[in-house]
JSON list of C-alpha atoms in Angstrom, two decimals:
[
{"chain": "A", "resi": 1, "resn": "UNK", "atom": "CA", "xyz": [-25.62, 21.07, -10.89]},
{"chain": "A", "resi": 2, "resn": "UNK", "atom": "CA", "xyz": [-22.31, 20.78, -12.78]},
{"chain": "A", "resi": 3, "resn": "UNK", "atom": "CA", "xyz": [-21.23, 24.21, -11.52]},
{"chain": "A", "resi": 4, "resn": "UNK", "atom": "CA", "xyz": [-22.00, 23.21, -7.94]},
{"chain": "A", "resi": 5, "resn": "UNK", "atom": "CA", "xyz": [-20.15, 19.94, -8.38]},
{"chain": "A", "resi": 6, "resn": "UNK", "atom": "CA", "xyz": [-17.10, 21.69, -9.80]},
{"chain": "A", "resi": 7, "resn": "UNK", "atom": "CA", "xyz": [-17.13, 24.12, -6.90]},
{"chain": "A", "resi": 8, "resn": "UNK", "atom": "CA", "xyz": [-17.32, 21.24, -4.43]},
{"chain": "A", "resi": 9, "resn": "UNK", "atom": "CA", "xyz": [-14.51, 19.38, -6.18]},
{"chain": "A", "resi": 10, "resn": "UNK", "atom": "CA", "xyz": [-12.35, 22.48, -6.22]},
{"chain": "A", "resi": 11, "resn": "UNK", "atom": "CA", "xyz": [-12.94, 23.09, -2.53]},
{"chain": "A", "resi": 12, "resn": "UNK", "atom": "CA", "xyz": [-12.04, 19.48, -1.80]},
{"chain": "A", "resi": 13, "resn": "UNK", "atom": "CA", "xyz": [-8.74, 19.89, -3.64]},
{"chain": "A", "resi": 14, "resn": "UNK", "atom": "CA", "xyz": [-8.01, 23.12, -1.79]},
{"chain": "A", "resi": 15, "resn": "UNK", "atom": "CA", "xyz": [-8.59, 21.32, 1.51]},
{"chain": "A", "resi": 16, "resn": "UNK", "atom": "CA", "xyz": [-6.27, 18.49, 0.46]},
{"chain": "A", "resi": 17, "resn": "UNK", "atom": "CA", "xyz": [-3.60, 20.98, -0.57]},
{"chain": "A", "resi": 18, "resn": "UNK", "atom": "CA", "xyz": [-3.80, 22.76, 2.78]},
{"chain": "A", "resi": 19, "resn": "UNK", "atom": "CA", "xyz": [-3.77, 19.44, 4.63]},
{"chain": "A", "resi": 20, "resn": "UNK", "atom": "CA", "xyz": [-0.64, 18.28, 2.79]},
{"chain": "A", "resi": 21, "resn": "UNK", "atom": "CA", "xyz": [1.18, 21.40, 3.92]},
{"chain": "A", "resi": 22, "resn": "UNK", "atom": "CA", "xyz": [0.03, 20.95, 7.51]},
{"chain": "A", "resi": 23, "resn": "UNK", "atom": "CA", "xyz": [0.93, 17.26, 7.68]},
{"chain": "A", "resi": 24, "resn": "UNK", "atom": "CA", "xyz": [4.33, 17.91, 6.07]},
{"chain": "A", "resi": 25, "resn": "UNK", "atom": "CA", "xyz": [5.08, 20.64, 8.61]},
{"chain": "A", "resi": 26, "resn": "UNK", "atom": "CA", "xyz": [3.62, 19.15, 11.79]},
{"chain": "A", "resi": 27, "resn": "UNK", "atom": "CA", "xyz": [3.15, 15.43, 11.14]},
{"chain": "A", "resi": 28, "resn": "UNK", "atom": "CA", "xyz": [-0.05, 13.51, 11.74]},
{"chain": "A", "resi": 29, "resn": "UNK", "atom": "CA", "xyz": [-0.13, 13.91, 15.52]},
{"chain": "A", "resi": 30, "resn": "UNK", "atom": "CA", "xyz": [0.67, 17.62, 15.41]},
{"chain": "A", "resi": 31, "resn": "UNK", "atom": "CA", "xyz": [-1.97, 18.47, 12.80]},
{"chain": "A", "resi": 32, "resn": "UNK", "atom": "CA", "xyz": [-5.56, 19.21, 13.79]},
{"chain": "A", "resi": 33, "resn": "UNK", "atom": "CA", "xyz": [-8.67, 19.62, 11.68]},
{"chain": "A", "resi": 34, "resn": "UNK", "atom": "CA", "xyz": [-8.87, 23.15, 13.05]},
{"chain": "A", "resi": 35, "resn": "UNK", "atom": "CA", "xyz": [-5.40, 23.97, 11.71]},
{"chain": "A", "resi": 36, "resn": "UNK", "atom": "CA", "xyz": [-6.22, 22.45, 8.33]},
{"chain": "A", "resi": 37, "resn": "UNK", "atom": "CA", "xyz": [-9.44, 24.45, 8.11]},
{"chain": "A", "resi": 38, "resn": "UNK", "atom": "CA", "xyz": [-7.55, 27.63, 8.93]},
{"chain": "A", "resi": 39, "resn": "UNK", "atom": "CA", "xyz": [-4.91, 26.85, 6.29]},
{"chain": "A", "resi": 40, "resn": "UNK", "atom": "CA", "xyz": [-7.69, 26.29, 3.73]},
{"chain": "A", "resi": 41, "resn": "UNK", "atom": "CA", "xyz": [-9.51, 29.48, 4.83]},
{"chain": "A", "resi": 42, "resn": "UNK", "atom": "CA", "xyz": [-12.74, 27.62, 5.60]},
{"chain": "A", "resi": 43, "resn": "UNK", "atom": "CA", "xyz": [-14.66, 26.72, 8.72]},
{"chain": "A", "resi": 44, "resn": "UNK", "atom": "CA", "xyz": [-14.00, 23.45, 10.51]},
{"chain": "A", "resi": 45, "resn": "UNK", "atom": "CA", "xyz": [-17.65, 22.53, 9.93]},
{"chain": "A", "resi": 46, "resn": "UNK", "atom": "CA", "xyz": [-17.21, 22.87, 6.16]},
{"chain": "A", "resi": 47, "resn": "UNK", "atom": "CA", "xyz": [-14.10, 20.72, 6.30]},
{"chain": "A", "resi": 48, "resn": "UNK", "atom": "CA", "xyz": [-16.09, 17.99, 8.05]},
{"chain": "A", "resi": 49, "resn": "UNK", "atom": "CA", "xyz": [-18.60, 17.97, 5.19]},
{"chain": "A", "resi": 50, "resn": "UNK", "atom": "CA", "xyz": [-15.82, 16.75, 2.92]},
{"chain": "A", "resi": 51, "resn": "UNK", "atom": "CA", "xyz": [-13.70, 14.76, 5.41]},
{"chain": "A", "resi": 52, "resn": "UNK", "atom": "CA", "xyz": [-15.39, 13.63, 8.63]},
{"chain": "A", "resi": 53, "resn": "UNK", "atom": "CA", "xyz": [-12.13, 12.93, 10.49]},
{"chain": "A", "resi": 54, "resn": "UNK", "atom": "CA", "xyz": [-8.43, 13.70, 10.38]},
{"chain": "A", "resi": 55, "resn": "UNK", "atom": "CA", "xyz": [-7.74, 10.05, 9.55]},
{"chain": "A", "resi": 56, "resn": "UNK", "atom": "CA", "xyz": [-10.07, 10.23, 6.54]},
{"chain": "A", "resi": 57, "resn": "UNK", "atom": "CA", "xyz": [-8.25, 13.32, 5.31]},
{"chain": "A", "resi": 58, "resn": "UNK", "atom": "CA", "xyz": [-4.82, 11.74, 5.71]},
{"chain": "A", "resi": 59, "resn": "UNK", "atom": "CA", "xyz": [-5.91, 8.48, 4.07]},
{"chain": "A", "resi": 60, "resn": "UNK", "atom": "CA", "xyz": [-7.21, 10.41, 1.05]},
{"chain": "A", "resi": 61, "resn": "UNK", "atom": "CA", "xyz": [-3.85, 12.17, 0.68]},
{"chain": "A", "resi": 62, "resn": "UNK", "atom": "CA", "xyz": [-1.99, 8.86, 0.78]},
{"chain": "A", "resi": 63, "resn": "UNK", "atom": "CA", "xyz": [-4.37, 7.34, -1.78]},
{"chain": "A", "resi": 64, "resn": "UNK", "atom": "CA", "xyz": [-3.86, 10.30, -4.15]},
{"chain": "A", "resi": 65, "resn": "UNK", "atom": "CA", "xyz": [-0.08, 9.98, -3.83]},
{"chain": "A", "resi": 66, "resn": "UNK", "atom": "CA", "xyz": [-0.24, 6.27, -4.64]},
{"chain": "A", "resi": 67, "resn": "UNK", "atom": "CA", "xyz": [-2.64, 6.79, -7.56]},
{"chain": "A", "resi": 68, "resn": "UNK", "atom": "CA", "xyz": [-0.25, 9.36, -9.04]},
{"chain": "A", "resi": 69, "resn": "UNK", "atom": "CA", "xyz": [2.80, 7.06, -8.79]},
{"chain": "A", "resi": 70, "resn": "UNK", "atom": "CA", "xyz": [3.96, 6.27, -12.37]},
{"chain": "A", "resi": 71, "resn": "UNK", "atom": "CA", "xyz": [5.59, 3.02, -11.19]},
{"chain": "A", "resi": 72, "resn": "UNK", "atom": "CA", "xyz": [2.24, 1.85, -9.87]},
{"chain": "A", "resi": 73, "resn": "UNK", "atom": "CA", "xyz": [0.58, 2.80, -13.15]},
{"chain": "A", "resi": 74, "resn": "UNK", "atom": "CA", "xyz": [3.10, 0.66, -15.04]},
{"chain": "A", "resi": 75, "resn": "UNK", "atom": "CA", "xyz": [2.29, -2.27, -12.81]},
{"chain": "A", "resi": 76, "resn": "UNK", "atom": "CA", "xyz": [-1.48, -1.86, -13.13]},
{"chain": "A", "resi": 77, "resn": "UNK", "atom": "CA", "xyz": [-1.21, -1.61, -16.92]},
{"chain": "A", "resi": 78, "resn": "UNK", "atom": "CA", "xyz": [0.18, -5.15, -17.12]},
{"chain": "A", "resi": 79, "resn": "UNK", "atom": "CA", "xyz": [-2.19, -7.79, -18.43]},
{"chain": "A", "resi": 80, "resn": "UNK", "atom": "CA", "xyz": [-3.52, -10.11, -15.70]},
{"chain": "A", "resi": 81, "resn": "UNK", "atom": "CA", "xyz": [-1.26, -13.19, -15.71]},
{"chain": "A", "resi": 82, "resn": "UNK", "atom": "CA", "xyz": [0.92, -15.38, -13.56]},
{"chain": "A", "resi": 83, "resn": "UNK", "atom": "CA", "xyz": [3.85, -13.14, -14.39]},
{"chain": "A", "resi": 84, "resn": "UNK", "atom": "CA", "xyz": [1.94, -10.05, -13.26]},
{"chain": "A", "resi": 85, "resn": "UNK", "atom": "CA", "xyz": [0.95, -11.79, -10.03]},
{"chain": "A", "resi": 86, "resn": "UNK", "atom": "CA", "xyz": [4.56, -12.70, -9.23]},
{"chain": "A", "resi": 87, "resn": "UNK", "atom": "CA", "xyz": [5.69, -9.19, -10.13]},
{"chain": "A", "resi": 88, "resn": "UNK", "atom": "CA", "xyz": [3.11, -7.66, -7.81]},
{"chain": "A", "resi": 89, "resn": "UNK", "atom": "CA", "xyz": [4.26, -9.78, -4.86]},
{"chain": "A", "resi": 90, "resn": "UNK", "atom": "CA", "xyz": [7.93, -9.16, -5.60]},
{"chain": "A", "resi": 91, "resn": "UNK", "atom": "CA", "xyz": [7.39, -5.40, -5.88]},
{"chain": "A", "resi": 92, "resn": "UNK", "atom": "CA", "xyz": [5.47, -5.38, -2.60]},
{"chain": "A", "resi": 93, "resn": "UNK", "atom": "CA", "xyz": [8.38, -7.06, -0.83]},
{"chain": "A", "resi": 94, "resn": "UNK", "atom": "CA", "xyz": [10.91, -4.71, -2.44]},
{"chain": "A", "resi": 95, "resn": "UNK", "atom": "CA", "xyz": [8.89, -1.63, -1.51]},
{"chain": "A", "resi": 96, "resn": "UNK", "atom": "CA", "xyz": [8.66, -2.59, 2.15]},
{"chain": "A", "resi": 97, "resn": "UNK", "atom": "CA", "xyz": [12.38, -3.36, 2.16]},
{"chain": "A", "resi": 98, "resn": "UNK", "atom": "CA", "xyz": [13.04, 0.23, 1.04]},
{"chain": "A", "resi": 99, "resn": "UNK", "atom": "CA", "xyz": [10.83, 1.54, 3.85]},
{"chain": "A", "resi": 100, "resn": "UNK", "atom": "CA", "xyz": [12.81, -0.53, 6.35]},
{"chain": "A", "resi": 101, "resn": "UNK", "atom": "CA", "xyz": [16.10, 0.83, 4.97]},
{"chain": "A", "resi": 102, "resn": "UNK", "atom": "CA", "xyz": [15.00, 4.43, 5.68]},
{"chain": "A", "resi": 103, "resn": "UNK", "atom": "CA", "xyz": [13.36, 4.21, 9.14]},
{"chain": "A", "resi": 104, "resn": "UNK", "atom": "CA", "xyz": [13.23, 7.98, 9.68]},
{"chain": "A", "resi": 105, "resn": "UNK", "atom": "CA", "xyz": [11.41, 8.69, 6.45]},
{"chain": "A", "resi": 106, "resn": "UNK", "atom": "CA", "xyz": [7.73, 9.37, 5.88]},
{"chain": "A", "resi": 107, "resn": "UNK", "atom": "CA", "xyz": [6.78, 5.82, 4.90]},
{"chain": "A", "resi": 108, "resn": "UNK", "atom": "CA", "xyz": [8.21, 4.39, 8.11]},
{"chain": "A", "resi": 109, "resn": "UNK", "atom": "CA", "xyz": [6.24, 6.93, 10.13]},
{"chain": "A", "resi": 110, "resn": "UNK", "atom": "CA", "xyz": [3.09, 5.84, 8.32]},
{"chain": "A", "resi": 111, "resn": "UNK", "atom": "CA", "xyz": [3.78, 2.24, 9.27]},
{"chain": "A", "resi": 112, "resn": "UNK", "atom": "CA", "xyz": [4.02, 3.27, 12.89]},
{"chain": "A", "resi": 113, "resn": "UNK", "atom": "CA", "xyz": [0.76, 5.16, 12.52]},
{"chain": "A", "resi": 114, "resn": "UNK", "atom": "CA", "xyz": [-0.86, 2.04, 11.07]},
{"chain": "A", "resi": 115, "resn": "UNK", "atom": "CA", "xyz": [0.35, -0.03, 14.02]},
{"chain": "A", "resi": 116, "resn": "UNK", "atom": "CA", "xyz": [-0.94, 2.54, 16.50]},
{"chain": "A", "resi": 117, "resn": "UNK", "atom": "CA", "xyz": [-4.30, 2.55, 14.72]},
{"chain": "A", "resi": 118, "resn": "UNK", "atom": "CA", "xyz": [-4.64, -1.22, 15.13]},
{"chain": "A", "resi": 119, "resn": "UNK", "atom": "CA", "xyz": [-4.09, -0.80, 18.86]},
{"chain": "A", "resi": 120, "resn": "UNK", "atom": "CA", "xyz": [-6.53, 2.12, 19.07]},
{"chain": "A", "resi": 121, "resn": "UNK", "atom": "CA", "xyz": [-9.88, 2.52, 17.28]},
{"chain": "A", "resi": 122, "resn": "UNK", "atom": "CA", "xyz": [-8.64, 1.10, 13.96]},
{"chain": "A", "resi": 123, "resn": "UNK", "atom": "CA", "xyz": [-10.14, 3.93, 11.90]},
{"chain": "A", "resi": 124, "resn": "UNK", "atom": "CA", "xyz": [-6.98, 4.91, 10.05]},
{"chain": "A", "resi": 125, "resn": "UNK", "atom": "CA", "xyz": [-6.04, 1.28, 9.32]},
{"chain": "A", "resi": 126, "resn": "UNK", "atom": "CA", "xyz": [-9.53, 0.53, 7.98]},
{"chain": "A", "resi": 127, "resn": "UNK", "atom": "CA", "xyz": [-9.39, 3.53, 5.66]},
{"chain": "A", "resi": 128, "resn": "UNK", "atom": "CA", "xyz": [-5.94, 2.60, 4.37]},
{"chain": "A", "resi": 129, "resn": "UNK", "atom": "CA", "xyz": [-6.93, -1.01, 3.73]},
{"chain": "A", "resi": 130, "resn": "UNK", "atom": "CA", "xyz": [-9.96, 0.24, 1.82]},
{"chain": "A", "resi": 131, "resn": "UNK", "atom": "CA", "xyz": [-7.77, 2.48, -0.33]},
{"chain": "A", "resi": 132, "resn": "UNK", "atom": "CA", "xyz": [-5.25, -0.31, -1.01]},
{"chain": "A", "resi": 133, "resn": "UNK", "atom": "CA", "xyz": [-8.04, -2.68, -1.99]},
{"chain": "A", "resi": 134, "resn": "UNK", "atom": "CA", "xyz": [-9.45, -0.14, -4.43]},
{"chain": "A", "resi": 135, "resn": "UNK", "atom": "CA", "xyz": [-6.07, 0.50, -6.01]},
{"chain": "A", "resi": 136, "resn": "UNK", "atom": "CA", "xyz": [-4.66, -2.98, -6.55]},
{"chain": "A", "resi": 137, "resn": "UNK", "atom": "CA", "xyz": [-7.17, -5.55, -5.32]},
{"chain": "A", "resi": 138, "resn": "UNK", "atom": "CA", "xyz": [-8.67, -6.20, -8.74]},
{"chain": "A", "resi": 139, "resn": "UNK", "atom": "CA", "xyz": [-5.22, -6.56, -10.36]},
{"chain": "A", "resi": 140, "resn": "UNK", "atom": "CA", "xyz": [-4.29, -9.20, -7.80]},
{"chain": "A", "resi": 141, "resn": "UNK", "atom": "CA", "xyz": [-7.51, -11.22, -8.06]},
{"chain": "A", "resi": 142, "resn": "UNK", "atom": "CA", "xyz": [-7.59, -11.07, -11.87]},
{"chain": "A", "resi": 143, "resn": "UNK", "atom": "CA", "xyz": [-3.97, -12.25, -12.13]},
{"chain": "A", "resi": 144, "resn": "UNK", "atom": "CA", "xyz": [-4.56, -15.01, -9.59]},
{"chain": "A", "resi": 145, "resn": "UNK", "atom": "CA", "xyz": [-7.57, -16.17, -11.60]},
{"chain": "A", "resi": 146, "resn": "UNK", "atom": "CA", "xyz": [-5.45, -16.29, -14.79]},
{"chain": "A", "resi": 147, "resn": "UNK", "atom": "CA", "xyz": [-2.73, -18.21, -12.96]},
{"chain": "A", "resi": 148, "resn": "UNK", "atom": "CA", "xyz": [-5.29, -20.82, -11.87]},
{"chain": "A", "resi": 149, "resn": "UNK", "atom": "CA", "xyz": [-6.76, -21.03, -15.38]},
{"chain": "A", "resi": 150, "resn": "UNK", "atom": "CA", "xyz": [-3.32, -21.58, -16.88]},
{"chain": "A", "resi": 151, "resn": "UNK", "atom": "CA", "xyz": [-2.44, -24.34, -14.43]},
{"chain": "A", "resi": 152, "resn": "UNK", "atom": "CA", "xyz": [0.25, -22.29, -12.67]},
{"chain": "A", "resi": 153, "resn": "UNK", "atom": "CA", "xyz": [-1.74, -22.21, -9.42]},
{"chain": "A", "resi": 154, "resn": "UNK", "atom": "CA", "xyz": [-4.42, -24.08, -7.54]},
{"chain": "A", "resi": 155, "resn": "UNK", "atom": "CA", "xyz": [-7.43, -22.47, -5.84]},
{"chain": "A", "resi": 156, "resn": "UNK", "atom": "CA", "xyz": [-6.87, -21.73, -2.13]},
{"chain": "A", "resi": 157, "resn": "UNK", "atom": "CA", "xyz": [-9.99, -20.96, -0.13]},
{"chain": "A", "resi": 158, "resn": "UNK", "atom": "CA", "xyz": [-13.10, -19.16, -1.30]},
{"chain": "A", "resi": 159, "resn": "UNK", "atom": "CA", "xyz": [-12.01, -15.52, -0.87]},
{"chain": "A", "resi": 160, "resn": "UNK", "atom": "CA", "xyz": [-9.15, -14.50, -3.21]},
{"chain": "A", "resi": 161, "resn": "UNK", "atom": "CA", "xyz": [-8.75, -11.10, -1.56]},
{"chain": "A", "resi": 162, "resn": "UNK", "atom": "CA", "xyz": [-8.01, -12.80, 1.73]},
{"chain": "A", "resi": 163, "resn": "UNK", "atom": "CA", "xyz": [-4.89, -14.20, 0.08]},
{"chain": "A", "resi": 164, "resn": "UNK", "atom": "CA", "xyz": [-3.83, -10.67, -0.86]},
{"chain": "A", "resi": 165, "resn": "UNK", "atom": "CA", "xyz": [-4.28, -9.49, 2.72]},
{"chain": "A", "resi": 166, "resn": "UNK", "atom": "CA", "xyz": [-2.41, -12.49, 4.11]},
{"chain": "A", "resi": 167, "resn": "UNK", "atom": "CA", "xyz": [0.47, -11.62, 1.77]},
{"chain": "A", "resi": 168, "resn": "UNK", "atom": "CA", "xyz": [0.31, -7.95, 2.73]},
{"chain": "A", "resi": 169, "resn": "UNK", "atom": "CA", "xyz": [0.26, -8.73, 6.45]},
{"chain": "A", "resi": 170, "resn": "UNK", "atom": "CA", "xyz": [3.22, -11.09, 6.17]},
{"chain": "A", "resi": 171, "resn": "UNK", "atom": "CA", "xyz": [5.33, -8.40, 4.50]},
{"chain": "A", "resi": 172, "resn": "UNK", "atom": "CA", "xyz": [4.08, -5.69, 6.87]},
{"chain": "A", "resi": 173, "resn": "UNK", "atom": "CA", "xyz": [4.87, -7.70, 9.99]},
{"chain": "A", "resi": 174, "resn": "UNK", "atom": "CA", "xyz": [8.31, -8.71, 8.71]},
{"chain": "A", "resi": 175, "resn": "UNK", "atom": "CA", "xyz": [9.04, -5.03, 8.12]},
{"chain": "A", "resi": 176, "resn": "UNK", "atom": "CA", "xyz": [7.82, -3.97, 11.58]},
{"chain": "A", "resi": 177, "resn": "UNK", "atom": "CA", "xyz": [10.22, -6.41, 13.24]},
{"chain": "A", "resi": 178, "resn": "UNK", "atom": "CA", "xyz": [13.11, -4.66, 11.50]},
{"chain": "A", "resi": 179, "resn": "UNK", "atom": "CA", "xyz": [12.11, -1.04, 12.05]},
{"chain": "A", "resi": 180, "resn": "UNK", "atom": "CA", "xyz": [13.76, -0.52, 15.47]},
{"chain": "A", "resi": 181, "resn": "UNK", "atom": "CA", "xyz": [17.42, 0.52, 15.51]},
{"chain": "A", "resi": 182, "resn": "UNK", "atom": "CA", "xyz": [18.11, -2.93, 16.92]},
{"chain": "A", "resi": 183, "resn": "UNK", "atom": "CA", "xyz": [15.81, -5.24, 14.91]},
{"chain": "A", "resi": 184, "resn": "UNK", "atom": "CA", "xyz": [13.52, -7.54, 16.86]},
{"chain": "A", "resi": 185, "resn": "UNK", "atom": "CA", "xyz": [14.47, -10.38, 14.51]},
{"chain": "A", "resi": 186, "resn": "UNK", "atom": "CA", "xyz": [17.32, -10.98, 12.12]},
{"chain": "A", "resi": 187, "resn": "UNK", "atom": "CA", "xyz": [16.39, -12.64, 8.84]},
{"chain": "A", "resi": 188, "resn": "UNK", "atom": "CA", "xyz": [19.97, -12.74, 7.62]},
{"chain": "A", "resi": 189, "resn": "UNK", "atom": "CA", "xyz": [21.05, -11.76, 4.13]},
{"chain": "A", "resi": 190, "resn": "UNK", "atom": "CA", "xyz": [18.50, -9.27, 2.71]},
{"chain": "A", "resi": 191, "resn": "UNK", "atom": "CA", "xyz": [18.26, -10.52, -0.91]},
{"chain": "A", "resi": 192, "resn": "UNK", "atom": "CA", "xyz": [18.00, -14.13, 0.25]},
{"chain": "A", "resi": 193, "resn": "UNK", "atom": "CA", "xyz": [15.38, -13.39, 2.91]},
{"chain": "A", "resi": 194, "resn": "UNK", "atom": "CA", "xyz": [13.38, -11.29, 0.44]},
{"chain": "A", "resi": 195, "resn": "UNK", "atom": "CA", "xyz": [13.35, -14.14, -2.04]},
{"chain": "A", "resi": 196, "resn": "UNK", "atom": "CA", "xyz": [12.38, -16.59, 0.70]},
{"chain": "A", "resi": 197, "resn": "UNK", "atom": "CA", "xyz": [9.50, -14.31, 1.71]},
{"chain": "A", "resi": 198, "resn": "UNK", "atom": "CA", "xyz": [8.32, -14.11, -1.90]},
{"chain": "A", "resi": 199, "resn": "UNK", "atom": "CA", "xyz": [8.46, -17.88, -2.25]},
{"chain": "A", "resi": 200, "resn": "UNK", "atom": "CA", "xyz": [6.55, -18.31, 1.03]},
{"chain": "A", "resi": 201, "resn": "UNK", "atom": "CA", "xyz": [3.80, -15.94, -0.13]},
{"chain": "A", "resi": 202, "resn": "UNK", "atom": "CA", "xyz": [3.56, -17.38, -3.64]},
{"chain": "A", "resi": 203, "resn": "UNK", "atom": "CA", "xyz": [3.25, -20.91, -2.31]},
{"chain": "A", "resi": 204, "resn": "UNK", "atom": "CA", "xyz": [0.64, -19.70, 0.16]},
{"chain": "A", "resi": 205, "resn": "UNK", "atom": "CA", "xyz": [-1.55, -18.16, -2.53]},
{"chain": "A", "resi": 206, "resn": "UNK", "atom": "CA", "xyz": [-1.41, -21.37, -4.54]},
{"chain": "A", "resi": 207, "resn": "UNK", "atom": "CA", "xyz": [1.40, -21.10, -7.11]},
{"chain": "A", "resi": 208, "resn": "UNK", "atom": "CA", "xyz": [3.23, -24.31, -7.97]},
{"chain": "A", "resi": 209, "resn": "UNK", "atom": "CA", "xyz": [6.99, -24.69, -7.78]},
{"chain": "A", "resi": 210, "resn": "UNK", "atom": "CA", "xyz": [7.48, -24.65, -11.55]},
{"chain": "A", "resi": 211, "resn": "UNK", "atom": "CA", "xyz": [5.68, -21.31, -11.91]},
{"chain": "A", "resi": 212, "resn": "UNK", "atom": "CA", "xyz": [7.60, -19.79, -9.00]},
{"chain": "A", "resi": 213, "resn": "UNK", "atom": "CA", "xyz": [10.93, -20.91, -10.43]},
{"chain": "A", "resi": 214, "resn": "UNK", "atom": "CA", "xyz": [9.99, -19.66, -13.91]},
{"chain": "A", "resi": 215, "resn": "UNK", "atom": "CA", "xyz": [8.65, -16.21, -13.03]},
{"chain": "A", "resi": 216, "resn": "UNK", "atom": "CA", "xyz": [10.27, -15.08, -9.80]},
{"chain": "A", "resi": 217, "resn": "UNK", "atom": "CA", "xyz": [13.55, -13.92, -11.35]},
{"chain": "A", "resi": 218, "resn": "UNK", "atom": "CA", "xyz": [12.24, -13.21, -14.83]},
{"chain": "A", "resi": 219, "resn": "UNK", "atom": "CA", "xyz": [12.85, -9.80, -16.45]},
{"chain": "A", "resi": 220, "resn": "UNK", "atom": "CA", "xyz": [13.13, -7.75, -13.24]},
{"chain": "A", "resi": 221, "resn": "UNK", "atom": "CA", "xyz": [16.29, -8.20, -11.18]},
{"chain": "A", "resi": 222, "resn": "UNK", "atom": "CA", "xyz": [16.04, -7.88, -7.41]},
{"chain": "A", "resi": 223, "resn": "UNK", "atom": "CA", "xyz": [18.06, -4.68, -7.50]},
{"chain": "A", "resi": 224, "resn": "UNK", "atom": "CA", "xyz": [16.15, -3.12, -10.41]},
{"chain": "A", "resi": 225, "resn": "UNK", "atom": "CA", "xyz": [15.72, 0.06, -8.41]},
{"chain": "A", "resi": 226, "resn": "UNK", "atom": "CA", "xyz": [12.13, 0.64, -9.55]},
{"chain": "A", "resi": 227, "resn": "UNK", "atom": "CA", "xyz": [9.78, -0.88, -6.98]},
{"chain": "A", "resi": 228, "resn": "UNK", "atom": "CA", "xyz": [6.12, -0.24, -7.69]},
{"chain": "A", "resi": 229, "resn": "UNK", "atom": "CA", "xyz": [3.50, -1.10, -5.17]},
{"chain": "A", "resi": 230, "resn": "UNK", "atom": "CA", "xyz": [0.68, 0.88, -3.70]},
{"chain": "A", "resi": 231, "resn": "UNK", "atom": "CA", "xyz": [0.96, 2.26, -0.23]},
{"chain": "A", "resi": 232, "resn": "UNK", "atom": "CA", "xyz": [3.65, 1.45, 2.26]},
{"chain": "A", "resi": 233, "resn": "UNK", "atom": "CA", "xyz": [1.02, 0.57, 4.84]}
]
């Protein structure tokens, strides 16, 4: 059994390697499962045994890239706390700001793919949300729980992960408005608007003003240059 499992795992990695080359060369729209199978020297039917759709294949590649990000590892190694919670939100905002600043780069294209997925069958978006939840959902909920226990926050609603998604969606939508060459909205000075967005989110997930004031600027400056948050989608 172990030999068969190793063979299956190896084949899966070979498929992912071939897919990365295809997506890098042709983009998501220009890549087909047939071309990936050919690049991996397997049949399309065998590829489907590992990845049922092109979206599933692409989502797995993005998840692997995020999981291998050392900055994300540093963030996830932090002990659950109010400070970690604030850092996570701040890093999310900073990361999306970097995506916005480089609209022709890969991350921006992924955002556009996410938006298109919401307007289509939603498959790619569902897969990405699932991957994001698996990567950082527990870190968020554990830190929020510690913040409530310490008196830095009050409970908001019955589903803590909903608060994470509300935060994610707020940052995502703010970024989408600024992706066009001529932004749909102007939020003014970037550092000030980023801080305002962080404060808005932190208040929304239940943090009190004292905790926000104490932790938001602590240790990591806004221009630290080392954002760490999973997945630009």
